[in-house]
Amino acid sequence: MTSTELDSDLPQAEIKSHYRISKVWLIPFVAFSIGIWMVVDNYYNRGPEIVITFDNAEGLEAGKTRVKTLNVDIGFVDKVLLNKDRRGVLVHVRLAQQAKSLLHQNSQFWVVKPRIGKGGISGLSTLTSGSYIEFVPGDSSEMGEEFVGLDQAPVTAQGIPGTRINLVSQQGDSLSIGEPVLYRGFEVGRIEQSQFNIAERLVHYQVFIKAPYNELLTENTYFWNASGINLNATADGVKVNVGSIETIISGGVAFDVPTDLPLGNAIDQAKDHILYPDQNSVYERRQYQAKEYVILFEDSVRGLEVGAPLEYRGIRVGTVAEIVSYLTPGNSFGSNERRIPVVVKFEPARIGMPNSSDSVDKISQYVEMWAKQGLKASLKSGSLLTGNLFVDLDYYEVDKNSDLADEFNQYQVIPSISGSLAQIEQKVFGILEKFEAMPINVTIDSINQMLSKATVTMQDLNQVVAQVELLLANQQTQQIPQHINQTLDELSDTLKSYNEQAPVYSEVEKSLQQFQQLMREMQPLIKELNNKPNSLIFENRAQSDREPKGQKND
Amino acid sequence: MIKPLIILSLGILLLGCQTPRMTVSYYQLAPMLKEGQQVALDKPQLLVEPVRLVDYLQRPNLLLKLESNELFVTKYQVWAEPLADGISRTIVNTINTNQQSIRADSSVFTRCRKKDQCVSLELLVESFYPTEQATVEFSGKYRLIRNRQVIHQEDFMLSRTLELDGYVHSVDLLRGLVTELSTKISQQVSHLE
């Protein structure tokens, strides 16, 4: 047996190709699939990325700083990059998917970090947790992806109902964002923005009055600075206005409708409102339709200020608008005109007339008529303490000046008369002149003569007094009061015996009663004698009285 | 003989001058209190002012009305006291006897104790007599005053029918009329309180 035969006898192996993949590979496959799914899922479910611009990145850290709204974590800072112009930072924020619908264009972002200011201390919790970005969704219809972050938390959050008003102030007023807006001491809003307009040289404030207090705003509402303590010395005297403690410390704005105005209609938000420096200014510097006149004063105008009242017998009818200090053709040094022109505004709205141009036209006619009837202006002292003056209108005797004079720099001129102080001064001078003219020496001689005569009279009087003293010292004279007292006592005793309880009185009364009774009994007899004088001797047969008859006997 | 005749004649003449004597009757109007009673000082007070009489009643004699405008003045029928006093006392005694809620006093005897609880009675009597038509009449007017203000005023006319002859029965009925008026007044004062 050969090896070949031997080989042929042996069973032949069936060789098959084995292409099956090992089941072990399932594990990496599944893992790979899950990975792919996670990536896809993450890609499709990830939230939007937004870019917020801040001035700096203080407190912001990529991957750590969270974004919150209503204290709910909705995202994180992904990247913090410098701006192209390197004047700010671009903060890339990845938000959760659910926040996508909140990204309105007017949404607000700001960094919450520890702050200490006039409004108090805030953000203390971030000392331990770290700064975060606060997000307040807006209410705009348009959505956005790029936002400008706020320096600090907004005074009024988006969506809070209320009214925003623009205030304009000529003074700086030192009002800050966040300071309160007060209505009669009650906080109803806050200052949201303050901006100095260089072109206008005015300060613009935006204040927010929250609902429902915005209903207090009407077209006759006036705003004033209620900060600190306001000390005001005017022609009316010294006035001190003190606000609430908060406004004294931090300041604030107050508003109200002046007591001399009706409430008015709803406020016009588009119109800028004047921020007056204090409450008194609302009454004194309020904008009125006015007719301007000039008054030429002979007296010194020292103490008269712009804004001083123009009064008619104590009722304010206008305001001093200007004290003309420059020379005009009418009062140049070369002319005979020495009077000082003062421009006054006659404001008809202050005396109950509508604040309109029609009222100004009417008051112009009235002033012309009043001037012809003797209306004149004079300077009077409003306060002896401050020495401030005001212009007073009143009627005086009609003379050749009682009319509106020719125009002075396009203003009509109201006639004037020297003020009370000047009049007093003139009277004092007049009295002094009379004193000077008096024959003092002759008068003193006469007084000396009179005094010498009076001395003689007094000596005589002293003698008389001495004699009277002697008379009074006499014992008999001193006993006179005693005798008078004794006599009065006796008289009193006598009168006592005749009073109602006295026996004499009762005896008299008893006697009178008996007399009356006797007279009553005598009356029939007297009448009988009157009818028949001889009836005492020859009386008729006794005739009994007629008697009333009873019904039973009828 | 002549002397006794003269004396006898004079005696007869003197007998001719003899006057038949008539007795004067005195009538008391006010009823007397049957028993004493303590005055309750806290009750509302009716102060009876002196009663005023029209002129023809201001006489001691009783009157008899003959016709509508004719009066007969009796000679021998006399009031025992002034008629005004009698009417006043009748009112006071009647009210204090019959009425428990108020106290009546004569202003002659006492004054108002409390001004708020004191009502004064002013009474004017215009008729107070029997008539030939077998009636007795009592008429007049009165007013009630408190704190110097008149709070009630009324004219009254009361009458009753005479059952018997004579003045005794008439005076009894007149007293009854005063009692009737007193009761009416006291009820009005009680209602005022």
Tab-separated table of N, CA, C and O in Angstrom, chain A residues 406-487:
chain	number	residue	atom	x	y	z
A	406	ASP	N	-46.376	155.670	25.702
A	406	ASP	CA	-45.878	155.158	24.422
A	406	ASP	C	-45.042	153.901	24.644
A	406	ASP	O	-44.567	153.618	25.735
A	407	GLU	N	-44.852	153.227	23.572
A	407	GLU	CA	-44.139	151.953	23.674
A	407	GLU	C	-42.680	152.184	24.049
A	407	GLU	O	-42.050	153.151	23.626
A	408	PHE	N	-42.160	151.298	24.847
A	408	PHE	CA	-40.767	151.313	25.250
A	408	PHE	C	-40.185	149.975	24.807
A	408	PHE	O	-40.535	148.928	25.371
A	409	ASN	N	-39.372	150.033	23.788
A	409	ASN	CA	-38.831	148.783	23.220
A	409	ASN	C	-39.955	147.802	22.880
A	409	ASN	O	-39.938	146.643	23.275
A	410	GLN	N	-40.951	148.302	22.227
A	410	GLN	CA	-42.081	147.506	21.755
A	410	GLN	C	-43.025	147.080	22.888
A	410	GLN	O	-43.953	146.316	22.662
A	411	TYR	N	-42.766	147.520	24.113
A	411	TYR	CA	-43.670	147.217	25.220
A	411	TYR	C	-44.482	148.465	25.552
A	411	TYR	O	-43.958	149.581	25.521
A	412	GLN	N	-45.741	148.262	25.913
A	412	GLN	CA	-46.515	149.374	26.446
A	412	GLN	C	-46.070	149.648	27.874
A	412	GLN	O	-45.628	148.732	28.583
A	413	VAL	N	-46.168	150.890	28.297
A	413	VAL	CA	-45.641	151.283	29.608
A	413	VAL	C	-46.802	151.560	30.561
A	413	VAL	O	-47.656	152.407	30.284
A	414	ILE	N	-46.836	150.830	31.666
A	414	ILE	CA	-47.831	151.069	32.724
A	414	ILE	C	-47.310	152.208	33.601
A	414	ILE	O	-46.137	152.180	34.012
A	415	PRO	N	-48.128	153.232	33.888
A	415	PRO	CA	-47.629	154.336	34.730
A	415	PRO	C	-47.254	153.842	36.125
A	415	PRO	O	-47.832	152.880	36.630
A	416	SER	N	-46.287	154.506	36.720
A	416	SER	CA	-45.795	154.083	38.039
A	416	SER	C	-45.851	155.248	39.004
A	416	SER	O	-46.016	156.404	38.620
A	417	ILE	N	-45.705	154.898	40.263
A	417	ILE	CA	-45.712	155.897	41.336
A	417	ILE	C	-44.673	155.437	42.347
A	417	ILE	O	-44.356	154.239	42.421
A	418	SER	N	-44.147	156.365	43.118
A	418	SER	CA	-43.124	155.983	44.094
A	418	SER	C	-43.686	154.979	45.080
A	418	SER	O	-44.835	155.081	45.510
A	419	GLY	N	-42.874	154.021	45.471
A	419	GLY	CA	-43.317	152.966	46.372
A	419	GLY	C	-43.493	153.457	47.784
A	419	GLY	O	-43.166	154.607	48.121
A	420	SER	N	-44.034	152.580	48.620
A	420	SER	CA	-44.336	152.960	50.002
A	420	SER	C	-43.073	153.348	50.759
A	420	SER	O	-43.071	154.320	51.515
A	421	LEU	N	-41.990	152.607	50.524
A	421	LEU	CA	-40.756	152.934	51.237
A	421	LEU	C	-40.259	154.319	50.824
A	421	LEU	O	-39.840	155.122	51.661
A	422	ALA	N	-40.338	154.565	49.510
A	422	ALA	CA	-39.890	155.862	49.038
A	422	ALA	C	-40.795	156.967	49.580
A	422	ALA	O	-40.326	158.057	49.938
A	423	GLN	N	-42.120	156.658	49.648
A	423	GLN	CA	-43.048	157.655	50.183
A	423	GLN	C	-42.749	157.946	51.650
A	423	GLN	O	-42.759	159.100	52.093
A	424	ILE	N	-42.473	156.856	52.405
A	424	ILE	CA	-42.133	157.046	53.825
A	424	ILE	C	-40.871	157.888	53.946
A	424	ILE	O	-40.767	158.802	54.776
A	425	GLU	N	-39.930	157.576	53.058
A	425	GLU	CA	-38.675	158.318	53.082
A	425	GLU	C	-38.935	159.797	52.830
A	425	GLU	O	-38.423	160.663	53.541
A	426	GLN	N	-39.812	160.071	51.843
A	426	GLN	CA	-40.132	161.466	51.534
A	426	GLN	C	-40.822	162.145	52.710
A	426	GLN	O	-40.528	163.288	53.065
A	427	LYS	N	-41.740	161.403	53.368
A	427	LYS	CA	-42.449	161.989	54.516
A	427	LYS	C	-41.495	162.286	55.652
A	427	LYS	O	-41.588	163.326	56.319
A	428	VAL	N	-40.561	161.330	55.896
A	428	VAL	CA	-39.585	161.550	56.973
A	428	VAL	C	-38.756	162.789	56.684
A	428	VAL	O	-38.526	163.626	57.570
A	429	PHE	N	-38.372	162.891	55.408
A	429	PHE	CA	-37.600	164.084	55.058
A	429	PHE	C	-38.436	165.335	55.245
A	429	PHE	O	-37.957	166.372	55.716
A	430	GLY	N	-39.698	165.267	54.871
A	430	GLY	CA	-40.589	166.405	55.032
A	430	GLY	C	-40.724	166.820	56.496
A	430	GLY	O	-40.678	168.006	56.836
A	431	ILE	N	-40.879	165.794	57.352
A	431	ILE	CA	-40.996	166.086	58.790
A	431	ILE	C	-39.717	166.735	59.313
A	431	ILE	O	-39.743	167.699	60.082
A	432	LEU	N	-38.594	166.188	58.864
A	432	LEU	CA	-37.315	166.752	59.317
A	432	LEU	C	-37.157	168.199	58.848
A	432	LEU	O	-36.655	169.048	59.596
A	433	GLU	N	-37.636	168.447	57.629
A	433	GLU	CA	-37.545	169.834	57.134
A	433	GLU	C	-38.413	170.763	57.964
A	433	GLU	O	-38.035	171.887	58.279
A	434	LYS	N	-39.593	170.255	58.367
A	434	LYS	CA	-40.474	171.084	59.204
A	434	LYS	C	-39.832	171.340	60.557
A	434	LYS	O	-39.920	172.440	61.107
A	435	PHE	N	-39.194	170.300	61.085
A	435	PHE	CA	-38.494	170.485	62.358
A	435	PHE	C	-37.423	171.564	62.225
A	435	PHE	O	-37.241	172.409	63.107
A	436	GLU	N	-36.772	171.458	61.076
A	436	GLU	CA	-35.682	172.409	60.860
A	436	GLU	C	-36.223	173.826	60.794
A	436	GLU	O	-35.595	174.777	61.271
A	437	ALA	N	-37.394	173.960	60.163
A	437	ALA	CA	-37.971	175.294	59.991
A	437	ALA	C	-38.624	175.823	61.266
A	437	ALA	O	-39.002	176.996	61.326
A	438	MET	N	-38.798	174.978	62.252
A	438	MET	CA	-39.485	175.426	63.477
A	438	MET	C	-38.614	176.406	64.268
A	438	MET	O	-37.395	176.230	64.353
A	439	PRO	N	-39.239	177.479	64.895
A	439	PRO	CA	-38.473	178.413	65.759
A	439	PRO	C	-38.202	177.751	67.108
A	439	PRO	O	-38.923	177.982	68.096
A	440	ILE	N	-37.199	176.924	67.145
A	440	ILE	CA	-36.932	176.111	68.326
A	440	ILE	C	-36.636	176.981	69.547
A	440	ILE	O	-37.122	176.728	70.657
A	441	ASN	N	-35.820	178.079	69.321
A	441	ASN	CA	-35.421	178.893	70.471
A	441	ASN	C	-36.633	179.534	71.134
A	441	ASN	O	-36.778	179.555	72.353
A	442	VAL	N	-37.528	180.082	70.270
A	442	VAL	CA	-38.729	180.726	70.820
A	442	VAL	C	-39.575	179.709	71.582
A	442	VAL	O	-40.076	179.968	72.669
A	443	THR	N	-39.698	178.543	71.002
A	443	THR	CA	-40.507	177.501	71.633
A	443	THR	C	-39.921	177.097	72.982
A	443	THR	O	-40.647	176.930	73.975
A	444	ILE	N	-38.590	176.976	73.006
A	444	ILE	CA	-37.944	176.569	74.272
A	444	ILE	C	-38.146	177.644	75.331
A	444	ILE	O	-38.411	177.356	76.506
A	445	ASP	N	-38.064	178.944	74.933
A	445	ASP	CA	-38.312	180.033	75.901
A	445	ASP	C	-39.729	179.937	76.466
A	445	ASP	O	-39.953	180.081	77.675
A	446	SER	N	-40.668	179.684	75.562
A	446	SER	CA	-42.064	179.569	76.015
A	446	SER	C	-42.215	178.399	76.980
A	446	SER	O	-42.906	178.496	78.005
A	447	ILE	N	-41.557	177.291	76.640
A	447	ILE	CA	-41.650	176.115	77.515
A	447	ILE	C	-41.043	176.437	78.874
A	447	ILE	O	-41.589	176.053	79.927
A	448	ASN	N	-39.929	177.182	78.897
A	448	ASN	CA	-39.302	177.539	80.181
A	448	ASN	C	-40.244	178.381	81.021
A	448	ASN	O	-40.387	178.183	82.235
A	449	GLN	N	-40.893	179.357	80.364
A	449	GLN	CA	-41.849	180.196	81.100
A	449	GLN	C	-42.996	179.350	81.667
A	449	GLN	O	-43.405	179.505	82.813
A	450	MET	N	-43.448	178.475	80.815
A	450	MET	CA	-44.564	177.623	81.263
A	450	MET	C	-44.144	176.750	82.441
A	450	MET	O	-44.884	176.566	83.407
A	451	LEU	N	-42.924	176.255	82.374
A	451	LEU	CA	-42.435	175.406	83.473
A	451	LEU	C	-42.289	176.197	84.759
A	451	LEU	O	-42.582	175.690	85.855
A	452	SER	N	-41.840	177.462	84.646
A	452	SER	CA	-41.702	178.261	85.869
A	452	SER	C	-43.067	178.513	86.502
A	452	SER	O	-43.238	178.440	87.723
A	453	LYS	N	-44.082	178.770	85.642
A	453	LYS	CA	-45.434	178.954	86.168
A	453	LYS	C	-45.956	177.653	86.783
A	453	LYS	O	-46.610	177.651	87.829
A	454	ALA	N	-45.625	176.586	86.145
A	454	ALA	CA	-46.072	175.300	86.679
A	454	ALA	C	-45.437	175.009	88.023
A	454	ALA	O	-46.055	174.410	88.916
A	455	THR	N	-44.201	175.477	88.202
A	455	THR	CA	-43.523	175.270	89.491
A	455	THR	C	-44.271	175.992	90.603
A	455	THR	O	-44.509	175.452	91.694
A	456	VAL	N	-44.675	177.236	90.316
A	456	VAL	CA	-45.447	178.005	91.312
A	456	VAL	C	-46.758	177.288	91.629
A	456	VAL	O	-47.150	177.161	92.801
A	457	THR	N	-47.422	176.811	90.572
A	457	THR	CA	-48.703	176.106	90.778
A	457	THR	C	-48.506	174.869	91.643
A	457	THR	O	-49.303	174.570	92.534
A	458	MET	N	-47.440	174.175	91.390
A	458	MET	CA	-47.176	172.955	92.165
A	458	MET	C	-46.920	173.286	93.629
A	458	MET	O	-47.331	172.541	94.529
A	459	GLN	N	-46.244	174.426	93.873
A	459	GLN	CA	-46.008	174.826	95.278
A	459	GLN	C	-47.340	175.095	95.971
A	459	GLN	O	-47.557	174.680	97.116
A	460	ASP	N	-48.250	175.806	95.278
A	460	ASP	CA	-49.583	176.051	95.854
A	460	ASP	C	-50.302	174.733	96.110
A	460	ASP	O	-50.950	174.545	97.140
A	461	LEU	N	-50.164	173.851	95.159
A	461	LEU	CA	-50.833	172.544	95.298
A	461	LEU	C	-50.293	171.786	96.498
A	461	LEU	O	-51.032	171.137	97.249
A	462	ASN	N	-48.998	171.902	96.717
A	462	ASN	CA	-48.403	171.232	97.880
A	462	ASN	C	-48.983	171.770	99.169
A	462	ASN	O	-49.249	171.031	100.129
A	463	GLN	N	-49.202	173.077	99.208
A	463	GLN	CA	-49.794	173.667	100.419
A	463	GLN	C	-51.210	173.118	100.650
A	463	GLN	O	-51.591	172.783	101.774
A	464	VAL	N	-51.970	173.055	99.565
A	464	VAL	CA	-53.344	172.537	99.685
A	464	VAL	C	-53.321	171.091	100.185
A	464	VAL	O	-54.102	170.697	101.060
A	465	VAL	N	-52.412	170.328	99.639
A	465	VAL	CA	-52.315	168.924	100.062
A	465	VAL	C	-51.972	168.821	101.541
A	465	VAL	O	-52.517	167.979	102.278
A	466	ALA	N	-51.089	169.686	101.980
A	466	ALA	CA	-50.716	169.666	103.403
A	466	ALA	C	-51.924	169.971	104.285
A	466	ALA	O	-52.139	169.334	105.327
A	467	GLN	N	-52.751	170.936	103.827
A	467	GLN	CA	-53.953	171.269	104.613
A	467	GLN	C	-54.942	170.100	104.626
A	467	GLN	O	-55.563	169.805	105.644
A	468	VAL	N	-55.067	169.468	103.485
A	468	VAL	CA	-55.974	168.309	103.432
A	468	VAL	C	-55.485	167.206	104.365
A	468	VAL	O	-56.270	166.550	105.064
A	469	GLU	N	-54.164	167.015	104.388
A	469	GLU	CA	-53.608	165.995	105.280
A	469	GLU	C	-53.935	166.311	106.734
A	469	GLU	O	-54.255	165.426	107.531
A	470	LEU	N	-53.844	167.621	107.085
A	470	LEU	CA	-54.183	168.027	108.455
A	470	LEU	C	-55.646	167.711	108.755
A	470	LEU	O	-55.995	167.206	109.829
A	471	LEU	N	-56.495	168.007	107.771
A	471	LEU	CA	-57.928	167.760	107.957
A	471	LEU	C	-58.205	166.269	108.148
A	471	LEU	O	-58.990	165.859	109.010
A	472	LEU	N	-57.538	165.487	107.322
A	472	LEU	CA	-57.742	164.035	107.435
A	472	LEU	C	-57.203	163.479	108.745
A	472	LEU	O	-57.690	162.480	109.269
A	473	ALA	N	-56.164	164.137	109.255
A	473	ALA	CA	-55.576	163.663	110.513
A	473	ALA	C	-56.464	163.970	111.711
A	473	ALA	O	-56.283	163.382	112.788
A	474	ASN	N	-57.437	164.857	111.532
A	474	ASN	CA	-58.345	165.206	112.627
A	474	ASN	C	-59.154	163.966	113.046
A	474	ASN	O	-59.628	163.195	112.213
A	475	GLN	N	-59.329	163.805	114.376
A	475	GLN	CA	-59.999	162.605	114.894
A	475	GLN	C	-61.452	162.547	114.457
A	475	GLN	O	-61.988	161.482	114.143
A	476	GLN	N	-62.094	163.700	114.421
A	476	GLN	CA	-63.515	163.728	114.031
A	476	GLN	C	-63.697	163.302	112.565
A	476	GLN	O	-64.640	162.590	112.226
A	477	THR	N	-62.752	163.773	111.738
A	477	THR	CA	-62.821	163.379	110.322
A	477	THR	C	-62.662	161.866	110.163
A	477	THR	O	-63.335	161.223	109.369
A	478	GLN	N	-61.743	161.316	110.961
A	478	GLN	CA	-61.503	159.875	110.852
A	478	GLN	C	-62.700	159.058	111.321
A	478	GLN	O	-62.879	157.904	110.917
A	479	GLN	N	-63.530	159.689	112.186
A	479	GLN	CA	-64.687	158.934	112.696
A	479	GLN	C	-65.884	158.951	111.733
A	479	GLN	O	-66.858	158.238	111.948
A	480	ILE	N	-65.790	159.785	110.701
A	480	ILE	CA	-66.923	159.886	109.760
A	480	ILE	C	-67.256	158.544	109.106
A	480	ILE	O	-68.421	158.122	109.088
A	481	PRO	N	-66.296	157.814	108.563
A	481	PRO	CA	-66.649	156.501	107.961
A	481	PRO	C	-67.307	155.561	108.954
A	481	PRO	O	-68.224	154.813	108.613
A	482	GLN	N	-66.838	155.627	110.214
A	482	GLN	CA	-67.419	154.745	111.230
A	482	GLN	C	-68.902	155.080	111.438
A	482	GLN	O	-69.752	154.191	111.537
A	483	HIS	N	-69.188	156.431	111.507
A	483	HIS	CA	-70.573	156.849	111.681
A	483	HIS	C	-71.432	156.412	110.495
A	483	HIS	O	-72.578	155.971	110.656
A	484	ILE	N	-70.853	156.546	109.297
A	484	ILE	CA	-71.621	156.162	108.096
A	484	ILE	C	-71.945	154.665	108.124
A	484	ILE	O	-73.072	154.241	107.849
A	485	ASN	N	-70.943	153.862	108.487
A	485	ASN	CA	-71.169	152.416	108.589
A	485	ASN	C	-72.264	152.077	109.585
A	485	ASN	O	-73.125	151.235	109.365
A	486	GLN	N	-72.197	152.770	110.728
A	486	GLN	CA	-73.187	152.520	111.783
A	486	GLN	C	-74.599	152.852	111.282
A	486	GLN	O	-75.549	152.091	111.479
A	487	THR	N	-74.691	153.996	110.587
A	487	THR	CA	-75.997	154.420	110.053
A	487	THR	C	-76.525	153.408	109.036
A	487	THR	O	-77.699	153.055	109.027
